[in-house]
Amino acid sequence: MEDTLSALRSLMSSHSPSLDALVVPSEDYHQSEYVSARDKRREFVSGFTGSAGLALITTKEALLWTDGRYFLQAEQQLSDQWKLMRIGEDPAVDVWMADNLPKDASIGVDPWCISVDTAQRWERAFAEKHQKLVQTTKNLVDEVWTKRPPEKINAVIVHPLEFAGRSVADKLQDLRKRLAQEQARGIIFTALDEVAWLYNIRGSDVAYCPVVHAFAIVTTNSAFLYVNKEKVSVEVKTHLEENGIGIRDYTAVSSDAALLATDELDALSTAKGSLAAVTKEAEKTPNELNKGVNGEHLAEEHSNDFVWVDPGTCCYALYSKLNSQTVILQQSPLALAKALKNPVELDGLRKAHVRDGAAVVQYLVWLDKKMQEIYGASGYFLEGNSVKKEKASESLKLTEVTASDKLEGFRASKEHFRGLSFPTISSVGPNAAIIHYSPQAETCAELDPDKIYLVDSGAQYLDGTTDITRTVHFGKPSAHEKACYTAVCTFTALLAVSVLKGHIALGNARFPNGTNGHALDILARVPLWKDGLDYRHGTGHGIGSYLNVHEGPHLISFRPQARNVPLQSSMTVTDEPGYYEDGNFGIRLENVLIVNEADTKFNFGDKGYLSFEHITWAPYQTKLIDLNLLMPDEISWLNSYHSKCRDILAPYLDVAENAWLQKATEPVAV
């Protein structure tokens, strides 16, 4: 690590101009949350492996910013050469740079790895002291990363209409209507899941995310995919060309962005029939498709002078190729379109979660048996001290990794399985307090019947993406652990609720159209706030349809961005409150929900109301619940949910597994 920092500082010194600081973001050229091994530059320089963070290297210091999910992990992984900066507690990185770097300082960054929004915000912060953001022509980290993993040639695949639910032609038609509304001649897409969704393709370029390293540009007359052509089979080439999509080299996006700015890009279109091919598939005449929402002819007139880019996802390098006076900087129209699932996607998500729930139950059955056999645990149902046995042999003992591998095996046996949707968070005792803990085979903990076990996991299926968290105890949970799992006070204190109660309260919410996730987030936090407690992560995120496990543009969160996009019918969102005691334990419960129109007795203001549909199916451990802290309606909900679990999962389980599930979901009462 010391050699890496020394080598980078040497390059900073010799750079023209000389750099006072170098920013190393977590993101790749597409501003992705999860990146391929060769794009983990921030991890390489800092040693911190979390998915979110930013490294800043100055001539004398090395600092790393990350959010509350990773405070404990970063403390453990950063060497003494690094200083941890806690987002939300310490000054933001742009504020710190403006206040601590010299006047006229030069701050270097690879413009491909920073968004337009971030770059412009930093430039505003630097203006007062005449500091400047310098776009490096090469990524300096790549210059010192001698063992950087090579690019992998992973095949692009066509995502069939039976799972996608909408044709490429339909999506392009809707997109071109939006371009007409905004008087834009074209739009650049850099977010990998948006490119995959628009063109109905998938890939395996990023672990856990079925996406392809690619860009897309769509104009009123043409569409292009920028990708390594070695990844494109004859089948994929045919699929793209039949939809009027030209295939260009990945690196050509830079020069083509400049051509788009001068309205010369359409001349490059070589796809069969171009716009005509798309019109044919959509069964529209060229005249109909060329007409915008107000009747103007998109392909015949050249009054549309603007180029649209999403400032939150478009890299600064591509933006710099455009004329800033004719750029529309606003959220991609695909962000919301992708979030609003079509009926085929919703049906697929429901089915995927049933199979996934069966896998989770099979895992819990197996784990319950093994914890009793190997460790003398009282088990999933009984509340008793473990009967200490001789230390398990290496071949028998269960670790956080071997246990999670078994869970993956149960999932892999299910129809349409294509891999995990994120690294499984399999965590025991103190490790469960590390919100995004990632166990490693060499250092992970052994399972312990006397400690809480939290497992947050998910899978990618052709018909949907899943994400579920359950917290269990195979010994005798303490009264404090039960209280934290269940509730911390009574109804008389404004129905204050803890993890399970907050989970139920949010999942049962009804709210008017126009409500955003920021307004709902409080439902899960009131109980913790009452006692001066909280958790450092959002309460819900969107989820993809065989795409990224974290999907916007909506959130259920305390963060300000959750105010921007209202929840709408046919969106998906998670419900995942938690509570964590550093060095002791962590508790989280998570289901995936679908937003539906609600049938209410009244309709104040004629707004229409919304509610949630749970599509995750796995029992909550009643042994961890202090039933005296639940209200009658909460007990009723729990019994109803468990009854549905039995009915829905029964066809996917054998006799012994069904017997276990029957016991795990027996009705409860105070």
XYZ file of C-alpha atoms in Angstrom:
670
model
C 0.000 0.000 0.000
C 2.799 2.387 0.866
C 4.502 1.648 -2.458
C 1.224 2.297 -4.317
C 0.705 5.676 -2.652
C 4.332 6.623 -3.283
C 4.052 5.674 -6.964
C 0.823 7.663 -7.362
C 2.321 10.724 -5.702
C 5.257 10.503 -8.094
C 2.872 10.502 -11.074
C 0.921 13.385 -9.526
C 4.128 15.394 -9.224
C 5.176 14.755 -12.828
C 1.725 15.378 -14.275
C 1.167 18.532 -16.290
C -0.069 20.454 -14.437
C 1.310 19.057 -11.190
C -1.524 17.636 -9.078
C -2.092 18.613 -5.449
C -4.626 15.815 -5.063
C -5.912 12.787 -6.935
C -9.483 11.522 -6.631
C -10.044 7.775 -7.007
C -13.799 7.047 -7.161
C -15.420 3.624 -6.774
C -17.272 3.957 -10.059
C -16.371 2.675 -13.522
C -16.989 4.426 -16.871
C -20.740 3.893 -16.355
C -21.008 5.167 -12.762
C -21.942 1.664 -11.641
C -22.486 0.691 -8.011
C -20.978 -2.748 -8.563
C -17.974 -2.892 -10.897
C -15.838 -5.570 -12.537
C -12.579 -6.708 -10.948
C -10.467 -4.583 -13.302
C -12.423 -1.445 -12.359
C -11.935 -1.752 -8.581
C -9.334 1.018 -8.532
C -10.413 2.522 -5.214
C -10.219 -0.910 -3.608
C -6.734 -1.426 -5.061
C -5.304 1.804 -3.688
C -6.995 1.714 -0.267
C -7.596 -1.931 0.614
C -11.225 -1.132 1.455
C -13.536 -3.610 -0.308
C -16.971 -2.033 0.257
C -19.068 -1.132 -2.783
C -19.350 2.580 -1.910
C -16.516 4.953 -1.213
C -14.135 7.558 -2.577
C -10.392 7.819 -2.038
C -8.510 11.112 -2.024
C -4.737 11.140 -2.185
C -2.902 14.382 -1.517
C 0.835 14.994 -1.347
C 0.780 14.141 2.365
C -2.516 12.452 3.224
C -4.762 9.606 2.119
C -8.449 9.806 3.009
C -11.414 7.558 2.308
C -15.071 8.612 2.410
C -17.792 6.007 2.830
C -21.347 5.813 4.186
C -22.791 4.336 7.354
C -23.154 0.829 5.944
C -19.386 0.530 5.895
C -18.009 2.467 8.886
C -17.055 -0.669 10.836
C -15.731 -2.467 7.772
C -13.597 0.490 6.746
C -12.163 0.807 10.246
C -11.060 -2.808 10.052
C -9.664 -2.712 6.509
C -7.895 0.650 6.249
C -4.224 0.767 7.208
C -2.822 3.494 9.430
C -1.820 5.399 6.284
C -5.497 6.152 5.656
C -7.986 8.353 7.470
C -11.645 7.339 7.470
C -14.119 10.106 6.628
C -17.674 9.269 7.626
C -20.283 10.568 5.183
C -22.954 12.469 7.093
C -20.623 13.140 10.016
C -17.407 14.511 8.501
C -17.178 17.271 5.876
C -18.148 16.185 2.359
C -15.217 15.520 0.046
C -15.706 18.681 -2.039
C -15.964 20.814 1.110
C -12.853 19.192 2.549
C -10.868 19.764 -0.646
C -11.965 23.386 -0.923
C -11.046 24.057 2.715
C -7.843 22.035 3.018
C -6.079 22.169 -0.341
C -4.000 25.207 -1.345
C -5.328 28.133 -3.305
C -5.030 27.429 -7.062
C -4.705 23.702 -6.304
C -5.093 21.212 -9.150
C -7.243 18.183 -8.339
C -6.909 15.314 -10.806
C -9.600 12.817 -11.752
C -10.254 10.400 -14.597
C -13.228 12.104 -16.327
C -14.630 8.707 -17.340
C -15.081 7.742 -13.674
C -16.944 10.817 -12.438
C -20.472 11.964 -13.244
C -21.421 15.340 -14.674
C -23.297 16.185 -11.467
C -20.317 15.452 -9.258
C -17.800 17.248 -11.463
C -19.917 20.388 -11.690
C -20.617 20.409 -7.947
C -16.915 20.170 -7.226
C -16.077 22.924 -9.699
C -18.533 25.213 -7.920
C -16.938 24.347 -4.574
C -13.453 25.078 -5.945
C -14.309 28.394 -7.597
C -13.793 30.687 -4.603
C -10.155 29.661 -4.128
C -9.502 29.299 -7.868
C -8.887 25.596 -7.458
C -9.436 23.556 -10.590
C -10.574 20.077 -11.500
C -8.068 18.553 -13.922
C -9.192 15.800 -16.305
C -6.314 13.349 -16.580
C -5.765 11.854 -20.031
C -4.886 8.505 -18.445
C -6.096 6.897 -15.262
C -3.101 7.222 -12.959
C -4.131 4.199 -10.905
C -3.966 2.028 -14.027
C -0.415 3.250 -14.548
C 0.747 1.740 -11.226
C -1.612 -1.271 -11.100
C 0.789 -3.741 -12.697
C -1.408 -6.790 -12.016
C -4.688 -5.240 -13.067
C -7.080 -8.010 -14.174
C -7.524 -8.245 -17.959
C -10.815 -7.569 -19.712
C -12.976 -10.669 -19.999
C -14.821 -11.425 -23.220
C -18.250 -12.433 -21.921
C -20.988 -13.070 -24.436
C -23.951 -10.735 -24.832
C -27.259 -12.613 -24.710
C -30.739 -11.714 -25.907
C -33.293 -11.352 -23.102
C -36.392 -13.087 -24.530
C -39.678 -11.245 -24.861
C -41.330 -13.895 -22.678
C -39.355 -12.441 -19.754
C -38.864 -8.832 -20.892
C -42.565 -8.253 -21.529
C -41.990 -5.377 -23.969
C -40.270 -5.324 -27.348
C -37.303 -3.136 -28.179
C -39.452 -1.487 -30.842
C -42.036 -0.394 -28.268
C -39.367 0.964 -25.951
C -37.651 2.908 -28.730
C -40.961 4.322 -29.879
C -41.768 5.640 -26.402
C -38.239 6.983 -26.045
C -38.417 8.896 -29.316
C -41.653 10.497 -28.188
C -39.817 11.756 -25.115
C -37.019 13.091 -27.295
C -39.613 15.007 -29.301
C -41.132 16.445 -26.135
C -37.725 17.723 -25.044
C -36.747 18.898 -28.539
C -33.733 16.600 -28.418
C -32.092 15.108 -31.472
C -30.604 12.308 -29.404
C -29.698 10.898 -26.009
C -26.639 9.149 -24.573
C -27.099 6.222 -22.183
C -24.205 5.180 -19.981
C -25.922 3.278 -17.128
C -25.421 -0.421 -17.837
C -28.848 -1.540 -16.656
C -30.546 1.085 -18.829
C -28.687 -0.085 -21.929
C -29.567 -3.711 -21.130
C -33.226 -2.893 -20.465
C -33.697 -0.737 -23.578
C -32.208 -3.235 -26.016
C -33.448 -6.405 -24.241
C -29.957 -7.794 -23.787
C -28.111 -9.183 -20.783
C -24.542 -10.210 -20.003
C -22.058 -11.139 -17.289
C -19.454 -8.380 -17.380
C -20.097 -7.382 -13.753
C -20.379 -9.966 -11.003
C -23.947 -10.328 -9.666
C -25.364 -7.892 -12.271
C -26.473 -9.384 -15.630
C -25.241 -6.436 -17.675
C -22.875 -5.724 -20.553
C -20.125 -3.123 -20.618
C -21.731 -0.953 -23.252
C -23.007 2.517 -24.089
C -26.025 3.437 -26.197
C -26.948 6.464 -28.261
C -30.459 6.873 -29.645
C -31.495 9.627 -32.047
C -34.781 10.399 -33.731
C -33.664 8.225 -36.663
C -30.967 5.853 -35.408
C -29.871 3.722 -32.498
C -26.400 2.442 -31.625
C -24.830 -0.010 -29.189
C -21.184 0.560 -28.261
C -19.660 -2.745 -27.198
C -16.660 -4.990 -27.721
C -17.772 -6.737 -30.920
C -16.110 -9.986 -29.861
C -18.968 -10.358 -27.368
C -21.663 -10.203 -30.063
C -22.863 -13.491 -31.542
C -24.743 -13.888 -34.815
C -27.983 -14.243 -32.837
C -27.399 -11.007 -30.939
C -26.288 -9.194 -34.096
C -29.501 -10.244 -35.818
C -31.593 -9.180 -32.803
C -29.998 -5.747 -32.780
C -30.113 -5.150 -36.514
C -33.752 -6.230 -36.747
C -34.498 -3.533 -34.199
C -32.632 -0.863 -36.119
C -29.613 -0.835 -33.794
C -26.159 -0.327 -35.241
C -23.235 -2.037 -33.507
C -20.180 0.150 -32.900
C -16.882 -0.415 -31.100
C -16.989 0.357 -27.376
C -14.357 3.076 -27.701
C -16.169 4.773 -30.596
C -18.691 6.314 -28.197
C -16.340 9.238 -27.544
C -16.050 10.335 -31.186
C -19.715 9.523 -31.836
C -20.803 11.766 -28.959
C -19.002 14.598 -30.757
C -20.799 13.668 -33.992
C -24.129 13.669 -32.158
C -23.395 17.192 -30.987
C -23.050 18.331 -34.627
C -26.023 16.271 -35.884
C -23.810 14.053 -38.040
C -24.244 10.747 -36.229
C -27.217 9.420 -38.204
C -25.019 9.127 -41.288
C -23.191 6.230 -39.588
C -26.306 4.071 -39.262
C -25.879 0.735 -41.038
C -28.480 -1.324 -39.206
C -30.969 -3.049 -41.480
C -33.732 -0.622 -42.220
C -32.707 1.539 -39.276
C -35.871 3.299 -38.111
C -37.938 1.447 -40.706
C -37.022 -1.891 -39.140
C -38.263 -0.716 -35.773
C -41.464 0.608 -37.287
C -42.201 -2.680 -38.933
C -41.861 -4.633 -35.704
C -44.055 -2.168 -33.873
C -46.567 -2.379 -36.744
C -46.497 1.362 -37.242
C -46.003 3.150 -40.501
C -42.859 5.270 -40.869
C -45.083 8.330 -40.945
C -46.716 7.375 -37.637
C -43.487 6.607 -35.851
C -41.741 9.727 -37.102
C -44.459 11.874 -35.615
C -43.815 13.217 -32.139
C -46.456 13.759 -29.506
C -47.431 17.086 -31.072
C -47.459 15.770 -34.616
C -44.078 17.128 -35.741
C -42.029 14.917 -38.074
C -38.968 13.839 -36.158
C -37.020 12.283 -39.010
C -37.749 14.939 -41.584
C -37.182 18.106 -39.617
C -34.008 19.217 -37.877
C -35.471 21.635 -35.339
C -34.403 19.422 -32.459
C -31.031 20.827 -31.468
C -30.552 19.402 -27.981
C -28.671 16.363 -26.715
C -29.979 14.724 -23.553
C -27.707 13.224 -20.895
C -28.424 12.130 -17.344
C -26.055 14.182 -15.157
C -26.133 11.545 -12.439
C -24.947 8.677 -14.643
C -23.230 10.237 -17.654
C -19.467 10.486 -17.258
C -17.800 13.874 -17.499
C -15.639 12.658 -20.392
C -18.612 12.235 -22.730
C -20.288 15.425 -21.554
C -17.093 17.285 -22.450
C -17.563 16.207 -26.081
C -20.855 18.092 -26.277
C -21.815 21.742 -26.612
C -22.839 22.671 -23.081
C -25.277 25.263 -24.479
C -27.349 22.573 -26.203
C -27.281 19.829 -23.553
C -30.351 18.789 -21.582
C -29.180 17.772 -18.114
C -31.981 15.792 -16.527
C -32.678 12.293 -15.323
C -32.773 9.600 -17.976
C -36.293 8.818 -19.199
C -35.426 5.131 -18.863
C -34.936 5.330 -15.094
C -38.662 5.608 -14.400
C -39.722 3.526 -17.411
C -37.579 0.638 -16.163
C -38.839 1.017 -12.594
C -42.484 0.768 -13.680
C -42.667 -2.975 -14.240
C -44.921 -4.311 -16.978
C -47.369 -7.181 -16.234
C -44.978 -9.844 -17.548
C -42.163 -8.554 -15.337
C -44.438 -8.410 -12.282
C -45.638 -11.952 -12.882
C -42.044 -13.113 -13.287
C -40.943 -11.370 -10.107
C -43.728 -13.032 -8.137
C -42.797 -16.472 -9.465
C -39.071 -15.935 -8.910
C -39.680 -14.953 -5.294
C -41.722 -18.093 -4.670
C -38.893 -20.327 -5.893
C -36.412 -18.205 -3.982
C -38.478 -18.444 -0.805
C -38.502 -22.217 -1.143
C -34.694 -22.171 -1.375
C -34.444 -20.032 1.772
C -36.756 -22.378 3.700
C -34.767 -25.413 2.527
C -31.644 -23.669 3.760
C -33.153 -22.896 7.170
C -34.288 -26.507 7.529
C -30.782 -27.750 6.690
C -29.097 -25.183 8.918
C -31.397 -25.944 11.856
C -30.535 -29.639 11.624
C -26.792 -29.017 11.304
C -26.665 -26.558 14.215
C -28.250 -29.177 16.446
C -26.106 -32.060 15.184
C -22.745 -30.270 15.165
C -23.064 -27.737 17.968
C -25.738 -29.151 20.273
C -27.991 -26.151 19.645
C -31.547 -26.164 20.947
C -32.524 -25.292 17.389
C -34.821 -22.971 15.472
C -37.883 -23.687 17.631
C -36.728 -24.395 21.177
C -35.344 -21.827 23.560
C -32.546 -23.400 25.507
C -28.848 -23.311 26.155
C -26.755 -25.287 23.711
C -25.359 -28.638 24.807
C -21.646 -28.144 24.395
C -20.079 -30.760 22.165
C -16.507 -31.435 21.292
C -15.082 -28.929 18.867
C -16.268 -29.811 15.381
C -13.688 -31.153 12.970
C -12.641 -28.940 10.079
C -14.687 -31.090 7.720
C -17.861 -30.680 9.758
C -17.766 -27.169 11.173
C -19.972 -24.504 9.664
C -18.595 -21.088 8.807
C -20.235 -17.974 7.441
C -18.898 -18.908 4.002
C -19.658 -22.643 3.951
C -23.175 -21.911 5.153
C -23.779 -19.269 2.486
C -22.386 -21.624 -0.158
C -25.050 -24.132 0.854
C -27.746 -21.485 0.441
C -26.439 -20.750 -3.053
C -26.679 -24.449 -3.813
C -30.372 -24.552 -2.903
C -30.987 -21.558 -5.156
C -28.974 -23.060 -8.004
C -31.399 -25.993 -8.117
C -34.308 -23.694 -8.982
C -35.672 -23.010 -12.451
C -34.179 -20.019 -14.326
C -31.365 -19.516 -11.790
C -28.475 -17.496 -13.231
C -26.415 -16.612 -10.139
C -26.513 -14.482 -7.007
C -27.704 -10.873 -7.113
C -25.029 -9.649 -4.660
C -22.428 -11.216 -2.344
C -24.319 -13.021 0.419
C -24.139 -11.274 3.782
C -23.774 -14.306 6.049
C -22.884 -12.924 9.459
C -22.672 -14.178 13.035
C -22.749 -12.134 16.240
C -20.532 -9.037 16.001
C -20.147 -9.483 12.232
C -23.909 -9.009 11.851
C -23.418 -5.461 13.129
C -21.343 -4.721 10.008
C -24.213 -3.726 7.754
C -22.716 -4.842 4.436
C -20.409 -7.506 5.826
C -18.772 -9.704 3.200
C -17.312 -12.910 4.699
C -14.067 -14.263 3.279
C -13.143 -17.934 3.505
C -9.794 -17.213 5.154
C -11.083 -14.909 7.891
C -14.795 -15.582 8.379
C -16.312 -16.666 11.679
C -17.605 -20.086 12.640
C -21.326 -20.310 13.321
C -22.234 -20.106 16.995
C -25.523 -21.413 18.444
C -25.433 -18.765 21.142
C -25.245 -15.783 18.786
C -27.590 -14.132 16.344
C -27.144 -15.097 12.695
C -28.140 -12.609 9.960
C -28.315 -13.674 6.318
C -29.052 -11.099 3.606
C -29.052 -12.739 0.186
C -30.604 -12.786 -3.247
C -30.467 -14.352 -6.673
C -30.757 -13.601 -10.346
C -33.406 -15.571 -12.221
C -34.388 -15.046 -15.847
C -37.799 -13.882 -14.644
C -36.738 -11.699 -11.723
C -34.194 -10.541 -9.160
C -34.587 -11.334 -5.456
C -33.349 -9.866 -2.159
C -34.319 -11.171 1.283
C -32.986 -10.832 4.833
C -33.804 -12.999 7.813
C -32.303 -12.934 11.302
C -32.355 -16.111 13.395
C -31.012 -17.586 16.637
C -30.420 -21.303 17.232
C -29.879 -21.038 20.979
C -31.454 -18.945 23.696
C -31.806 -15.304 22.642
C -31.542 -12.707 25.378
C -34.479 -10.551 26.401
C -32.625 -7.581 24.904
C -32.181 -9.334 21.561
C -35.885 -10.201 21.521
C -36.833 -6.636 22.354
C -34.663 -5.283 19.548
C -36.075 -7.840 17.098
C -39.634 -7.179 18.158
C -40.321 -3.905 19.928
C -38.987 -1.581 22.562
C -42.158 -0.122 24.067
C -45.934 -0.245 24.056
C -48.758 1.120 21.980
C -49.342 3.975 24.385
C -46.126 5.592 23.147
C -47.502 6.403 19.697
C -47.216 2.808 18.465
C -43.452 2.934 18.642
C -42.059 -0.083 16.848
C -38.730 -1.784 16.405
C -37.409 -3.932 13.578
C -40.301 -6.360 13.116
C -42.942 -3.806 14.078
C -41.415 -1.228 11.739
C -41.207 -3.845 8.996
C -44.907 -4.608 9.442
C -45.902 -0.945 9.716
C -44.187 -0.007 6.471
C -45.422 -3.073 4.609
C -49.016 -2.332 5.664
C -48.900 1.368 4.792
C -51.542 3.012 2.635
C -50.723 6.389 1.182
C -51.933 8.820 -1.495
C -50.461 9.029 -4.976
C -47.613 11.517 -5.006
C -46.086 10.231 -1.767
C -42.340 9.714 -1.894
C -40.146 7.269 -0.033
C -38.775 9.961 2.246
C -42.254 10.464 3.713
C -42.669 6.744 4.451
C -39.219 6.097 5.888
C -40.263 7.350 9.331
C -42.663 4.407 9.754
C -39.698 2.105 10.268
C -37.687 4.452 12.495
C -40.134 5.874 15.057
C -39.542 3.095 17.611
C -35.783 3.424 17.459
C -35.912 7.211 17.575
C -38.034 7.045 20.722
C -35.123 5.449 22.570
C -32.471 7.516 20.822
C -31.513 4.759 18.362
C -31.335 4.530 14.578
C -29.721 2.659 11.680
C -27.343 4.028 9.065
C -28.950 2.840 5.855
C -32.031 3.433 3.789
C -35.179 1.433 4.421
C -35.968 0.453 0.852
C -34.675 0.382 -2.718
C -36.097 -0.618 -6.064
C -35.179 -3.994 -7.516
C -34.667 -5.021 -11.130
C -36.302 -7.585 -13.376
C -33.293 -9.842 -13.984
C -31.179 -6.723 -13.604
C -29.479 -4.822 -10.791
C -30.545 -5.646 -7.250
C -30.419 -1.920 -6.394
C -32.558 0.066 -8.802
C -33.815 3.635 -8.771
C -34.984 6.230 -9.227
C -37.164 5.789 -6.116
C -36.054 5.022 -2.569
C -37.486 4.672 0.904
C -34.865 6.573 2.814
C -33.999 9.401 5.185
C -31.705 10.770 2.464
C -32.835 13.872 0.551
C -32.860 12.182 -2.869
C -35.753 10.030 -1.660
C -37.907 13.160 -1.890
C -37.575 13.402 -5.647
C -39.529 10.492 -7.132
C -42.971 9.515 -5.807
C -43.805 5.851 -5.451
C -46.081 4.659 -8.241
C -48.168 1.588 -8.944
C -46.124 -1.308 -10.445
C -42.862 -0.223 -8.836
C -40.937 -2.693 -6.692
C -39.268 -1.685 -3.439
C -37.726 -3.415 -0.433
C -38.822 -3.070 3.189
C -35.688 -3.569 5.318
C -35.363 -1.812 8.674
C -32.612 -2.919 11.007
C -30.830 -2.388 14.287
C -27.123 -2.883 14.972
C -25.020 -2.916 18.131
C -21.341 -2.579 17.287
C -19.353 -5.536 18.549
C -22.471 -7.432 19.602
C -25.122 -8.255 17.007
C -27.182 -6.980 14.088
C -30.824 -7.481 13.157
C -32.432 -6.855 9.768
C -35.629 -8.105 8.145
C -36.258 -7.610 4.449
C -39.036 -8.375 1.991
C -39.591 -7.191 -1.569
C -42.875 -5.337 -2.147
C -44.861 -4.354 -5.221
C -46.654 -1.005 -5.153
C -50.325 -1.461 -6.094
C -53.398 0.711 -6.294
C -55.274 0.505 -2.996
C -58.981 -0.038 -2.557
C -59.883 2.519 0.113
C -63.284 3.431 1.544
C -62.725 7.092 0.699
C -60.593 8.953 -1.819
C -59.707 12.306 -0.313
C -58.748 14.858 -2.935
C -59.379 12.336 -5.736
C -55.694 11.453 -5.595
C -56.061 7.691 -5.511
C -54.264 5.618 -2.894
C -51.490 3.038 -2.978
C -50.496 0.038 -0.863
C -47.862 -2.679 -0.818
C -48.005 -6.339 -1.831
C -45.444 -8.634 -0.212
C -43.892 -11.067 -2.707
C -41.135 -12.489 -0.463
C -42.034 -15.718 1.302
C -40.074 -17.056 4.259
C -41.043 -17.282 7.942
C -40.005 -14.913 10.699
C -38.538 -16.765 13.667
C -41.233 -16.573 16.327
C -38.697 -17.603 18.983
C -37.079 -14.202 18.508
C -40.397 -12.367 18.910
C -41.646 -11.088 22.257
C -45.339 -11.482 21.519
C -46.257 -9.282 24.475
C -44.850 -6.338 22.551
C -47.015 -6.912 19.468
C -50.450 -5.364 19.031
C -53.388 -7.593 18.027
C -53.375 -6.303 14.441
C -49.647 -7.039 14.167
C -50.157 -10.596 15.437
C -53.003 -10.992 12.969
C -50.761 -9.813 10.119
C -47.964 -12.179 11.175
C -50.329 -15.165 11.286
C -51.816 -14.254 7.918
C -48.389 -13.872 6.335
C -47.230 -17.203 7.744
C -50.395 -18.908 6.498
C -49.648 -17.635 2.990
C -46.065 -18.884 3.292
C -47.339 -22.387 3.989
C -49.776 -22.403 1.102
C -47.482 -20.776 -1.461
C -44.295 -22.724 -0.715
C -45.785 -26.168 -0.035
C -45.616 -27.405 -3.674
C -41.870 -26.671 -3.776
C -40.899 -28.553 -0.597
C -40.655 -32.229 0.355
C -42.521 -33.832 3.239
C -39.878 -33.106 5.880
C -39.417 -29.509 4.724
C -43.163 -28.927 4.740
C -43.386 -30.320 8.266
C -40.663 -27.897 9.385
C -42.425 -24.985 7.667
C -45.741 -25.960 9.240
C -44.136 -25.727 12.671
C -42.329 -22.464 11.819
C -45.585 -20.826 10.765
C -47.977 -22.040 13.435
C -50.374 -19.292 14.540
C -49.227 -17.340 17.569
C -51.130 -15.528 20.285
C -50.282 -13.615 23.440
